[in-house]
mmCIF file of C-alpha atoms in Angstrom:
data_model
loop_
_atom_site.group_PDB
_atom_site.id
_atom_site.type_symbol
_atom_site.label_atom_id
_atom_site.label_comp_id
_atom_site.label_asym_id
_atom_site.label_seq_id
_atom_site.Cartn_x
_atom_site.Cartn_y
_atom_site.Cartn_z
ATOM 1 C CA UNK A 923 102.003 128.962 78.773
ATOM 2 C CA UNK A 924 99.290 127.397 80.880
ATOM 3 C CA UNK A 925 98.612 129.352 84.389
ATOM 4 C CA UNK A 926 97.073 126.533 86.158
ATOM 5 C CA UNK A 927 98.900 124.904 88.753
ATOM 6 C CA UNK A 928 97.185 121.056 89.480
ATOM 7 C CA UNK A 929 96.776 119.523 92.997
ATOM 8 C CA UNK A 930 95.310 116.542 94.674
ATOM 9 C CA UNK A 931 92.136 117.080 96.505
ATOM 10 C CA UNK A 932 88.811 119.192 95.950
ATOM 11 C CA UNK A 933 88.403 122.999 95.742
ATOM 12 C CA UNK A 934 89.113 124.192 99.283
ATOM 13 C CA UNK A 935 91.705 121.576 100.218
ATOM 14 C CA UNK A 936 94.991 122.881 101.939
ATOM 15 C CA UNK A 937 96.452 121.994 99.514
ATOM 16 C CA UNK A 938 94.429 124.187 96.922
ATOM 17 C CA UNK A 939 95.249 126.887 99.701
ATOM 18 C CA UNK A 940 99.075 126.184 99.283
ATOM 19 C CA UNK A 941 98.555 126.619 95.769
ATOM 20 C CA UNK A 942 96.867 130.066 96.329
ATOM 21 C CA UNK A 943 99.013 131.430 98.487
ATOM 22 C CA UNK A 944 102.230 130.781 96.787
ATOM 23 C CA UNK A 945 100.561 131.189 93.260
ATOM 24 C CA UNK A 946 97.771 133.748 93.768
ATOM 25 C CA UNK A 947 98.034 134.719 90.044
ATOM 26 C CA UNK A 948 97.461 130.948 88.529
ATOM 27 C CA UNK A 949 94.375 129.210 88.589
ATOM 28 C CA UNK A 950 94.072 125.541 90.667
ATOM 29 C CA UNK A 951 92.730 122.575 89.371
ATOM 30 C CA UNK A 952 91.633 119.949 91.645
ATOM 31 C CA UNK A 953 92.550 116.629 90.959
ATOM 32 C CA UNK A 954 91.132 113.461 92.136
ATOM 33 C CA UNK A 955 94.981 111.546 92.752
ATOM 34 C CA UNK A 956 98.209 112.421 93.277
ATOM 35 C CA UNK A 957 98.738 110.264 89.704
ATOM 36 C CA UNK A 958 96.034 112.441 88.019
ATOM 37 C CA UNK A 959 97.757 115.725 89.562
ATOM 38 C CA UNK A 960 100.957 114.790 88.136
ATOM 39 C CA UNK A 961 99.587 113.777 84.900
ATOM 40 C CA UNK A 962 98.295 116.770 84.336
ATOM 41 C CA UNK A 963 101.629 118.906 84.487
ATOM 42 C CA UNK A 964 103.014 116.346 82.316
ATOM 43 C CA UNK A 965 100.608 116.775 79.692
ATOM 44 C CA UNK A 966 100.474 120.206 79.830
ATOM 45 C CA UNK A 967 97.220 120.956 81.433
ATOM 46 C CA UNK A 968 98.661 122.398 84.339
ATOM 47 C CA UNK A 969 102.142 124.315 83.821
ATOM 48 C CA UNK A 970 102.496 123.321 87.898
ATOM 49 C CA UNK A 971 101.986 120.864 90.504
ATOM 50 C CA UNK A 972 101.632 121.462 94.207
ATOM 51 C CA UNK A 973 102.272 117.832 95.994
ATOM 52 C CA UNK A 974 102.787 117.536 99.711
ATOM 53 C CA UNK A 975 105.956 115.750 100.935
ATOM 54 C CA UNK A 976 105.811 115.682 104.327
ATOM 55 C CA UNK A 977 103.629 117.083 107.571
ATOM 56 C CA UNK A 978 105.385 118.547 110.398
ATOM 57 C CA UNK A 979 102.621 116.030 112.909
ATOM 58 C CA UNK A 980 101.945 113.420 110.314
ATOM 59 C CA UNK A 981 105.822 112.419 109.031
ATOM 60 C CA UNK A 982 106.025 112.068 105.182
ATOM 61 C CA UNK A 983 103.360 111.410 102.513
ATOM 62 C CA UNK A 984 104.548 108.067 101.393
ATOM 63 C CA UNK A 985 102.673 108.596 98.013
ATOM 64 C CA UNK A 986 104.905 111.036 96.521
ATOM 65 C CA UNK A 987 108.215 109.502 97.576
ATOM 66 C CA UNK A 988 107.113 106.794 95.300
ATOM 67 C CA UNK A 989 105.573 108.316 92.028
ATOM 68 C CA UNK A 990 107.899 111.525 92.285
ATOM 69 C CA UNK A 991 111.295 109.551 90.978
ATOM 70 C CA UNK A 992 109.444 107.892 88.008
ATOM 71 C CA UNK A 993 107.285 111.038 87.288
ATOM 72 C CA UNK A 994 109.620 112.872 84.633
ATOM 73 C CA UNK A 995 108.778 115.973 86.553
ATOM 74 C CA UNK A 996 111.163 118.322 87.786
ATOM 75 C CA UNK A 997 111.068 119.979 91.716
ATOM 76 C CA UNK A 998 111.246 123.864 91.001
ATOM 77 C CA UNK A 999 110.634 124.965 94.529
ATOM 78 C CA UNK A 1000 108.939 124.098 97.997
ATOM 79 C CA UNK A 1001 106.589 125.503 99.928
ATOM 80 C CA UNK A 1002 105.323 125.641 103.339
ATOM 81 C CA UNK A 1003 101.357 125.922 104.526
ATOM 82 C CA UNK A 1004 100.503 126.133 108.080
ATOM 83 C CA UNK A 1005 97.738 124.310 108.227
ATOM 84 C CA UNK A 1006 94.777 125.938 110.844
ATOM 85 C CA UNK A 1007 92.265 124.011 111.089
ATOM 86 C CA UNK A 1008 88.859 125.633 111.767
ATOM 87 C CA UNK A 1009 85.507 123.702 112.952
ATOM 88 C CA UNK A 1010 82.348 124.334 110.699
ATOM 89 C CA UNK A 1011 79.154 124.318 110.744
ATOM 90 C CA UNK A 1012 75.876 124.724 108.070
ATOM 91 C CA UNK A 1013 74.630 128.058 108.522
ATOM 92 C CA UNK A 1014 72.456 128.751 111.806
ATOM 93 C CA UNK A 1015 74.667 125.602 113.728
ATOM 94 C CA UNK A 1016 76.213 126.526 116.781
ATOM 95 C CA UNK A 1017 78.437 124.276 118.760
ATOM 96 C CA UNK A 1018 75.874 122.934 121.236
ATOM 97 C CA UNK A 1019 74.121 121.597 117.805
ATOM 98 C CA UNK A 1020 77.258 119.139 117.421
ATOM 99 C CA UNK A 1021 77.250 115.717 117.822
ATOM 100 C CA UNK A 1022 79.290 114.119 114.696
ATOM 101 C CA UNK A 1023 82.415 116.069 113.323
ATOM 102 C CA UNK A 1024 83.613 114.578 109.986
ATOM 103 C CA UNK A 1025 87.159 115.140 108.624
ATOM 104 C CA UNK A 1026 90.196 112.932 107.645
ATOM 105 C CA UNK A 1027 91.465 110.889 109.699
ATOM 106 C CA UNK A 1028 94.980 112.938 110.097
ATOM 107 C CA UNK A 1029 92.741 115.926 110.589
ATOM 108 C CA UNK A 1030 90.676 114.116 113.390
ATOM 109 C CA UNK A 1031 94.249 112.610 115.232
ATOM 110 C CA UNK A 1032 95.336 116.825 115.188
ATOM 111 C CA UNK A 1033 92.180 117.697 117.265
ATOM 112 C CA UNK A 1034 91.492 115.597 120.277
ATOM 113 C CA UNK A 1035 91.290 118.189 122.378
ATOM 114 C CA UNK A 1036 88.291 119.414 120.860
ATOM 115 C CA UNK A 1037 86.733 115.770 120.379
ATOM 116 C CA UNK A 1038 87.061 115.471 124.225
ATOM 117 C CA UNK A 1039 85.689 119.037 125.012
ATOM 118 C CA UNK A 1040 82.308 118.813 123.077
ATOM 119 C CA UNK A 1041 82.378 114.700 123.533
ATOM 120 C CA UNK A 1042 80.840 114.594 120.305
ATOM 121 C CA UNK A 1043 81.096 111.052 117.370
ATOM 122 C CA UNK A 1044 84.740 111.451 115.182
ATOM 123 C CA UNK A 1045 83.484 110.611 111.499
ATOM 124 C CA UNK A 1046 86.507 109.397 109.024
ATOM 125 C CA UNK A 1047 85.911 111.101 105.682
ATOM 126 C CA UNK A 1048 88.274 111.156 102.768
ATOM 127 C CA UNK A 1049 89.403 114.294 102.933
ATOM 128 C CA UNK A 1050 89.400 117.684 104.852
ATOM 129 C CA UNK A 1051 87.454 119.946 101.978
ATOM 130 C CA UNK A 1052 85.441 116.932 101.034
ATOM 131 C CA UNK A 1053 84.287 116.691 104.732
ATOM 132 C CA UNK A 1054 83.281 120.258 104.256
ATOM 133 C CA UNK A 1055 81.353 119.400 101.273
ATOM 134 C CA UNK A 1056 79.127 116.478 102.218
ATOM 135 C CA UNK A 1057 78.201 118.853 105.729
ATOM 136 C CA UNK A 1058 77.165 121.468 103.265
ATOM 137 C CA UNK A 1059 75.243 118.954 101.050
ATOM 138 C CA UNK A 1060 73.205 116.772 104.163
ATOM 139 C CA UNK A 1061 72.592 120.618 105.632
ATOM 140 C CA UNK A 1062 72.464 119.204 109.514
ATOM 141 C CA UNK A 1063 73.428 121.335 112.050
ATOM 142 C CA UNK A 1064 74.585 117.593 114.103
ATOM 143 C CA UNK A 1065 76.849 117.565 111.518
ATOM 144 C CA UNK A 1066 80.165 119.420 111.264
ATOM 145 C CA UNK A 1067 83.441 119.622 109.602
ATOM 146 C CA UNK A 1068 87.566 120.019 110.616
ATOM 147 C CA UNK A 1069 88.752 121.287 107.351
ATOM 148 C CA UNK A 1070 90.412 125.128 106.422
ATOM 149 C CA UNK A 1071 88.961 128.404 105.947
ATOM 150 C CA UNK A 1072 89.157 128.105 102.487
ATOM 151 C CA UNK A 1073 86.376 125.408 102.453
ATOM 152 C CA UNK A 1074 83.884 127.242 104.775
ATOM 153 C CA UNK A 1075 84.340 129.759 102.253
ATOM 154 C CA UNK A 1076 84.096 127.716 99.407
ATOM 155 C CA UNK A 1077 80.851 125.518 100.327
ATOM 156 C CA UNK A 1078 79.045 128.297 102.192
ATOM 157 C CA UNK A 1079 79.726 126.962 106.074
ATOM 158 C CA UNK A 1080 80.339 128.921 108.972
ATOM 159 C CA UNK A 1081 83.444 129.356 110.726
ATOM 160 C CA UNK A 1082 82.365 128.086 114.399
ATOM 161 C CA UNK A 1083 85.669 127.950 115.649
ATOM 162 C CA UNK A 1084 89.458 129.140 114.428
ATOM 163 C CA UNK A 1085 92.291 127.011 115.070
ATOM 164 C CA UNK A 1086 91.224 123.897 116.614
ATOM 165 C CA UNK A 1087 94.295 121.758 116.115
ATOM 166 C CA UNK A 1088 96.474 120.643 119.260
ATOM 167 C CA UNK A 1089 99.927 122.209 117.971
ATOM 168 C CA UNK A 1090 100.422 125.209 116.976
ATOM 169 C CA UNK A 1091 103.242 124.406 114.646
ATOM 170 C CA UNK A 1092 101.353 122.093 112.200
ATOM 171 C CA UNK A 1093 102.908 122.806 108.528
ATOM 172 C CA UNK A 1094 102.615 120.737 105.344
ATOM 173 C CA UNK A 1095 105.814 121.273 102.600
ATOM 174 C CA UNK A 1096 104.979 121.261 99.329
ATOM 175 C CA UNK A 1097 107.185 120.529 96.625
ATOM 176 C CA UNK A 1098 106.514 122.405 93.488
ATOM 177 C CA UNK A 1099 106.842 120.101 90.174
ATOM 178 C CA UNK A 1100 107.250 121.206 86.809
ATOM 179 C CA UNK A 1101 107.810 119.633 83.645
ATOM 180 C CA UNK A 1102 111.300 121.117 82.418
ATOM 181 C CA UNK A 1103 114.120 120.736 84.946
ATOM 182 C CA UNK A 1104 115.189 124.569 86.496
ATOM 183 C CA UNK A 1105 118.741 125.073 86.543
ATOM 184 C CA UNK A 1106 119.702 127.771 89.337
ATOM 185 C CA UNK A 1107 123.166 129.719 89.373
ATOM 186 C CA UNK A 1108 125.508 127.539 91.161
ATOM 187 C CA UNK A 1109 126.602 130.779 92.585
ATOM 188 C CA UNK A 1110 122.850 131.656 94.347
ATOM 189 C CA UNK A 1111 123.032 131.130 97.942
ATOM 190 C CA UNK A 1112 120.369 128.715 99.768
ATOM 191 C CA UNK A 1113 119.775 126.538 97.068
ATOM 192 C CA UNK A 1114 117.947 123.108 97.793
ATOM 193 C CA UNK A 1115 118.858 119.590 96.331
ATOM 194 C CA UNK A 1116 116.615 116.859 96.364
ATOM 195 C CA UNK A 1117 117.699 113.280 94.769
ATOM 196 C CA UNK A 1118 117.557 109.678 95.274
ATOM 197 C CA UNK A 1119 119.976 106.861 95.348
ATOM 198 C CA UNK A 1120 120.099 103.309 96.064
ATOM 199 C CA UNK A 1121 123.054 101.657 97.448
ATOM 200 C CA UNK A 1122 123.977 98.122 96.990
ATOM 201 C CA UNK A 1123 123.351 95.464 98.938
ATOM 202 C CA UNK A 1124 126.710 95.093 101.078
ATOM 203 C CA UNK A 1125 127.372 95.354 104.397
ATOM 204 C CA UNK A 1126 127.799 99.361 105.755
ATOM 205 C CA UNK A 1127 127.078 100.603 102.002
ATOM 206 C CA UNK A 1128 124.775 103.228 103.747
ATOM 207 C CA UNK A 1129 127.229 104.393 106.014
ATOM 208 C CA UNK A 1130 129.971 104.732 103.378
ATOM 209 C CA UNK A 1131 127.625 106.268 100.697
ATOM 210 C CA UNK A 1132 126.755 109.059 103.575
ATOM 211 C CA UNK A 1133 130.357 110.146 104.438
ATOM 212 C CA UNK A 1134 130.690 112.177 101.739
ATOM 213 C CA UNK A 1135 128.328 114.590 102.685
ATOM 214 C CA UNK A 1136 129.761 114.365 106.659
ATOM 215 C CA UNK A 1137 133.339 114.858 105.145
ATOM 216 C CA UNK A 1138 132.379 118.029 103.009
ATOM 217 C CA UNK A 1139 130.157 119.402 105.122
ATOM 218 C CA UNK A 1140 126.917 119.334 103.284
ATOM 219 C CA UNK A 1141 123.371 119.374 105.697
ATOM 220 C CA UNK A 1142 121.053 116.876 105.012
ATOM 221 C CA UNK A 1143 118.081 118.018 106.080
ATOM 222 C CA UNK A 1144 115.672 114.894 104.983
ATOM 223 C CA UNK A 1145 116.901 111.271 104.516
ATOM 224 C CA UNK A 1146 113.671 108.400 103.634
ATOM 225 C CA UNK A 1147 113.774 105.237 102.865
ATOM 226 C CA UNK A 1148 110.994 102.819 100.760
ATOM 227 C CA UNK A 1149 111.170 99.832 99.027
ATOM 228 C CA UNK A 1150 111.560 98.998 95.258
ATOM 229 C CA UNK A 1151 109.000 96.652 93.700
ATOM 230 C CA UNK A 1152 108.621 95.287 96.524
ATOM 231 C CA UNK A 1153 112.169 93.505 97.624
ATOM 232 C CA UNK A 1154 113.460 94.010 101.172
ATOM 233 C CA UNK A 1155 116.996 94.211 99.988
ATOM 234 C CA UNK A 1156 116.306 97.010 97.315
ATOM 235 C CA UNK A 1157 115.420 100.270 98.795
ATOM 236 C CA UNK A 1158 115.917 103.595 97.547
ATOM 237 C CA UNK A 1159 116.278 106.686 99.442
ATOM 238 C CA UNK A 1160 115.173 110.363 98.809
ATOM 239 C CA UNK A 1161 117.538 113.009 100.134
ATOM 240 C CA UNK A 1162 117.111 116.950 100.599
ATOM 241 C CA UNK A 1163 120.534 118.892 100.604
ATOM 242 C CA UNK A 1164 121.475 122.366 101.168
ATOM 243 C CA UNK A 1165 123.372 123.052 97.923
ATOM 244 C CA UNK A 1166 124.079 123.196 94.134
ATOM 245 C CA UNK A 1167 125.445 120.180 92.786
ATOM 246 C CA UNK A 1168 128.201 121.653 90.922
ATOM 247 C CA UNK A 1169 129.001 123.802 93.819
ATOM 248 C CA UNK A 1170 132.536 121.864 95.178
ATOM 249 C CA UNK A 1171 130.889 120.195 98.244
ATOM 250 C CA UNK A 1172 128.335 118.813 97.232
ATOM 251 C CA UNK A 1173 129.629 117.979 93.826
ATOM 252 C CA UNK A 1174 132.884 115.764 95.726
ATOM 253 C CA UNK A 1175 129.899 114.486 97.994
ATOM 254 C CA UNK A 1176 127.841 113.312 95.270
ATOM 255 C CA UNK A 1177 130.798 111.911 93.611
ATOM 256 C CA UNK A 1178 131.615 109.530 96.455
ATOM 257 C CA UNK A 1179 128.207 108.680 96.784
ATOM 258 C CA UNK A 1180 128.310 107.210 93.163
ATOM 259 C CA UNK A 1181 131.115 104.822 94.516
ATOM 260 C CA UNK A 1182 128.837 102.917 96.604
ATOM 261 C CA UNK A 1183 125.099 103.340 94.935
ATOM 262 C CA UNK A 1184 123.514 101.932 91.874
ATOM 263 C CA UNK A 1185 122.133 104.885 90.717
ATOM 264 C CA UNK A 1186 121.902 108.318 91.935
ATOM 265 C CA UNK A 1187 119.080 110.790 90.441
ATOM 266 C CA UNK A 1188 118.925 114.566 90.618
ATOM 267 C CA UNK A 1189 114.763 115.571 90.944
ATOM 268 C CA UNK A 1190 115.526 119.125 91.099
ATOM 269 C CA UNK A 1191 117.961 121.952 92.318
ATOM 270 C CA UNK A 1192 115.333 125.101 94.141
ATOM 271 C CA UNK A 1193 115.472 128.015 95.900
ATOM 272 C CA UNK A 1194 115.145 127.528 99.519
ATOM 273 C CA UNK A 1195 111.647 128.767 100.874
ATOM 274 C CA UNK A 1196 110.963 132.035 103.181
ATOM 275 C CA UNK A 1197 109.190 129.798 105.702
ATOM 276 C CA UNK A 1198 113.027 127.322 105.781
ATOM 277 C CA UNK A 1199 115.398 130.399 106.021
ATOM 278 C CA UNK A 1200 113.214 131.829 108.397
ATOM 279 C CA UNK A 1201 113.429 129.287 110.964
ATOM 280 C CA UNK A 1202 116.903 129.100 110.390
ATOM 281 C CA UNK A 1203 117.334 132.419 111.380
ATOM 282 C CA UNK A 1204 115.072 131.457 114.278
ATOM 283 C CA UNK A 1205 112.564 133.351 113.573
#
C-alpha cells in the first residue's frame, strides 16, 4: 500500500504541515490543485489526501464543498492545524531591511497588525510556502514572507518573527480522503458524519428536512450551502453530524430527511479528532 498522503500546495505549505503532523510516518506529495490532489488518491498514487474544509478566520474553502461529493473518495478522518504564522526573511535580513512582505492574500488579511507596525508594501502571492519560495529565489533582504515554519525550514529563510497573526485561535480542519469508504463500529463513541442532501424546491422543505435531527437530538455542527450547475433553485448542502448512521438517532433522522430531499449522500463516517473533543471538554 502506498504511504504517501497528497495535498494541494508546495513543500512547506500548512497544509503539507497538517499532513506531517497527523501522518509523520507517510511521505507528502505536493500537488498543484485541489483536482490534481484528489486525483492522485484516486489513482492510487497517494493512499491519502489532506484537503482543507474550512478556516476558523477565513469560513469554508468553497473548493472542496464542490469537488468532494463527485470525487468517489471517502472522508476517513479530520484534522485540525493551528496555523502560526511566522515572518521570514533571506538569511542576514533583519526587520528594519523590510519594505514588501509577500504572502496570500488570507495570510496578509490575518496580519494587519504587523503590516501597520513596520508600515511596509502587502504583496498578494499565490500561496503561503510559494511566497516563501520566490523570497528565497530573488535573495532581497526588502523582501519577506508570512508563511509557516515549515517553509523557512524548507527554502533556507530565517525565522524573523514567531506568530505574527492577529488571533490566536487561527485553525484550518482538514478532512482526510481515502479511496475505500471506512466503516466504524456503530457502537464507538464520537463518531463524525459528514453527507449532503438537496431538498426540493417547495416552500419550508429546509425546515422540514432539518427536524429530524432537532427531534432526535442529533448536533449539527456544520450546515453549507452552494449551488448545483449553476441554478438558484438547486442547491445542495453539506452537513457534519455527531453520530453513526445506523446508530437509532441519527438513522430515524436521516430517514425523515429522505422524505423531503432528492438525494441524500453519505461521504464518510470518522472518528472525531483530539483537537474537537478537546474543546468540547473545554479544554
Amino acid at each position: 500500500m502506498s504511504k504517501v498522503i497528497a495535498f494541494q500546495g508546495v513543500p512547506g505549505a500548512y497544509s503539507d504541515l497538517a499532513c506531517r503532523a497527523a501522518y509523520p510516518e507517510m511521505t507528502t506529495l505536493p500537488c498543484a490543485s485541489f483536482e490534481a490532489a484528489i486525483d492522485a488518491v484516486r489513482d492510487g498514487t497517494a493512499a491519502l489526501g489532506m484537503l482543507p474544509c474550512e478556516n476558523s478566520l477565513a469560513g469554508r474553502v468553497s473548493d472542496i464543498h464542490y469537488l468532494l461529493p463527485g470525487s468517489g473518495l471517502y472522508i476517513i478522518g479530520e484534522w485540525f492545524q493551528r496555523v502560526e504564522h511566522c515572518l521570514l526573511g533571506v538569511p542576514g535580513a533583519v526587520i528594519p531591511d523590510i519594505k514588501r512582505i509577500h504572502s496570500h492574500p488570507v495570510a496578509l488579511g490575518q496580519v494587519r497588525r504587523l503590516l501597520a507596525e513596520l508600515n511596509v508594501s502587502a504583496v498578494v502571492e499565490a500561496d503561503t510556502a510559494g511566497s516563501a519560495q520566490l523570497v528565497a529565489q530573488w535573495g532581497k533582504k526588502e523582501d519577506a514572507a508570512v508563511a509557516s515554519a515549515l517553509a523557512a525550514e524548507t527554502y533556507g529563510l530565517d525565522i524573523l518573527r514567531e506568530n505574527v497573526e492577529d488571533a490566536a485561535h487561527n485553525t484550518t480542519r482538514f478532512y482526510v480522503v481515502a479511496p475505500n469508504r471506512q466503516e466504524p463500529n456503530p457502537r464507538m463513541p464520537n463518531l463524525m458524519t459528514t453527507f449532503v442532501f438537496r431538498v426540493r424546491n417547495v416552500p419550508a422543505a429546509l425546515y422540514k428536512a432539518l427536524g429530524g435531527f432537532a427531534t432526535n437530538g442529533v448536533n449539527m455542527t456544520k450546515l453549507e450551502s452552494y449551488m448545483i450547475n449553476g441554478h438558484f433553485a438547486a442547491t445542495q448542502f453539506l452537513c457534519d453530524v455527531e453520530g453513526h448512521p445506523e446508530q437509532p438517532p441519527l438513522r430515524r433522522a436521516l430517514e425523515e430527511l429522505s422524505f423531503f430531499s432528492t438525494e441524500v449522500k453519505v461521504l464518510g463516517v470518522y472518528p472525531q479528532a483530539a483537537f474537537r473533543l478537546a474543546q468540547g471538554n473545554g479544554d
